[in-house]
Amino acid sequence: APVSSDPEPGAREVVNAGEIAFWPDGDAIAIGFGPTPVSRRGEIRMASPCNIWAMALDDVSRLKAVHAGEGISIVSVNGEAA
């Protein structure tokens, strides 16, 4: 089912590699792994503030090989799909 949320206190545009966030303006999950079109030098900047809610345990740099439209899985540490 679709998920929707407003930015929470502490929502931010600049995230760290491996941070997993909900992007309220896009109703989507965002994973910090590399520069975006709005990034400034040396940062991972989202288009608008995101709610950080998790941290990846694996090396997120591997996401650079994923192409638009391909699926990925986010699984909680207890083995349940997030």
Short mmCIF file of C-alpha atoms in Angstrom, two decimals:
data_model
loop_
_atom_site.label_atom_id
_atom_site.label_comp_id
_atom_site.label_asym_id
_atom_site.label_seq_id
_atom_site.Cartn_x
_atom_site.Cartn_y
_atom_site.Cartn_z
CA ALA A 1 0.00 0.00 0.00
CA PRO A 2 1.25 3.52 -0.73
CA VAL A 3 2.80 5.39 2.18
CA SER A 4 2.63 9.12 2.80
CA SER A 5 4.18 11.34 5.47
CA ASP A 6 5.06 14.95 6.18
CA PRO A 7 8.62 16.03 6.96
CA GLU A 8 9.34 15.37 10.65
CA PRO A 9 11.33 17.65 12.95
CA GLY A 10 14.94 16.92 12.08
CA ALA A 11 14.20 16.04 8.44
CA ARG A 12 17.16 17.03 6.30
CA GLU A 13 18.29 17.38 2.71
CA VAL A 14 21.91 16.29 3.19
CA VAL A 15 22.25 12.62 4.16
CA ASN A 16 25.16 10.27 4.77
CA ALA A 17 26.02 7.21 2.71
CA GLY A 18 23.93 4.30 3.94
CA GLU A 19 21.18 6.34 5.56
CA ILE A 20 17.72 5.18 4.53
CA ALA A 21 15.04 7.84 4.50
CA PHE A 22 11.46 8.50 3.51
CA TRP A 23 11.17 11.35 1.00
CA PRO A 24 7.80 13.02 1.71
CA ASP A 25 7.72 15.14 -1.46
CA GLY A 26 8.10 12.02 -3.61
CA ASP A 27 6.31 9.51 -1.36
CA ALA A 28 9.36 7.29 -1.82
CA ILE A 29 12.20 5.64 0.05
CA ALA A 30 15.59 7.27 -0.56
CA ILE A 31 18.94 5.63 0.14
CA GLY A 32 21.99 7.84 0.45
CA PHE A 33 24.74 6.38 -1.73
CA GLY A 34 26.15 9.02 -4.03
CA PRO A 35 25.78 12.51 -5.48
CA THR A 36 22.38 13.62 -6.80
CA PRO A 37 21.70 16.30 -9.42
CA VAL A 38 21.33 18.86 -6.59
CA SER A 39 24.39 17.77 -4.58
CA ARG A 40 27.21 20.16 -3.90
CA ARG A 41 30.82 18.98 -3.79
CA GLY A 42 31.36 16.04 -1.43
CA GLU A 43 27.77 15.62 -0.24
CA ILE A 44 24.67 13.53 -0.84
CA ARG A 45 21.82 16.05 -1.14
CA MET A 46 18.19 15.13 -1.66
CA ALA A 47 15.83 17.43 -3.58
CA SER A 48 13.94 18.24 -0.37
CA PRO A 49 14.07 17.23 3.32
CA CYS A 50 13.80 13.51 4.12
CA ASN A 51 12.92 11.63 7.30
CA ILE A 52 15.87 9.39 8.23
CA TRP A 53 14.66 6.07 9.68
CA ALA A 54 17.32 3.41 9.13
CA MET A 55 20.94 2.67 8.28
CA ALA A 56 22.10 0.15 5.67
CA LEU A 57 24.29 -2.67 6.92
CA ASP A 58 25.74 -3.50 3.49
CA ASP A 59 27.99 -1.45 1.21
CA VAL A 60 25.58 0.94 -0.54
CA SER A 61 28.16 1.87 -3.20
CA ARG A 62 26.98 -1.27 -5.01
CA LEU A 63 23.74 0.61 -5.75
CA LYS A 64 25.63 2.56 -8.43
CA ALA A 65 25.19 -0.53 -10.65
CA VAL A 66 21.38 -0.47 -10.31
CA HIS A 67 19.51 1.05 -13.26
CA ALA A 68 16.25 3.02 -13.22
CA GLY A 69 13.28 0.67 -12.96
CA GLU A 70 15.23 -2.21 -11.41
CA GLY A 71 13.99 -3.50 -8.07
CA ILE A 72 15.94 -3.80 -4.85
CA SER A 73 14.93 -5.20 -1.47
CA ILE A 74 15.12 -3.55 1.92
CA VAL A 75 15.04 -6.15 4.69
CA SER A 76 15.05 -5.43 8.41
CA VAL A 77 17.75 -7.04 10.54
CA ASN A 78 15.19 -9.47 11.94
CA GLY A 79 14.55 -10.76 8.40
CA GLU A 80 11.18 -9.13 7.70
CA ALA A 81 10.65 -7.01 4.60
CA ALA A 82 10.55 -3.32 5.47
#
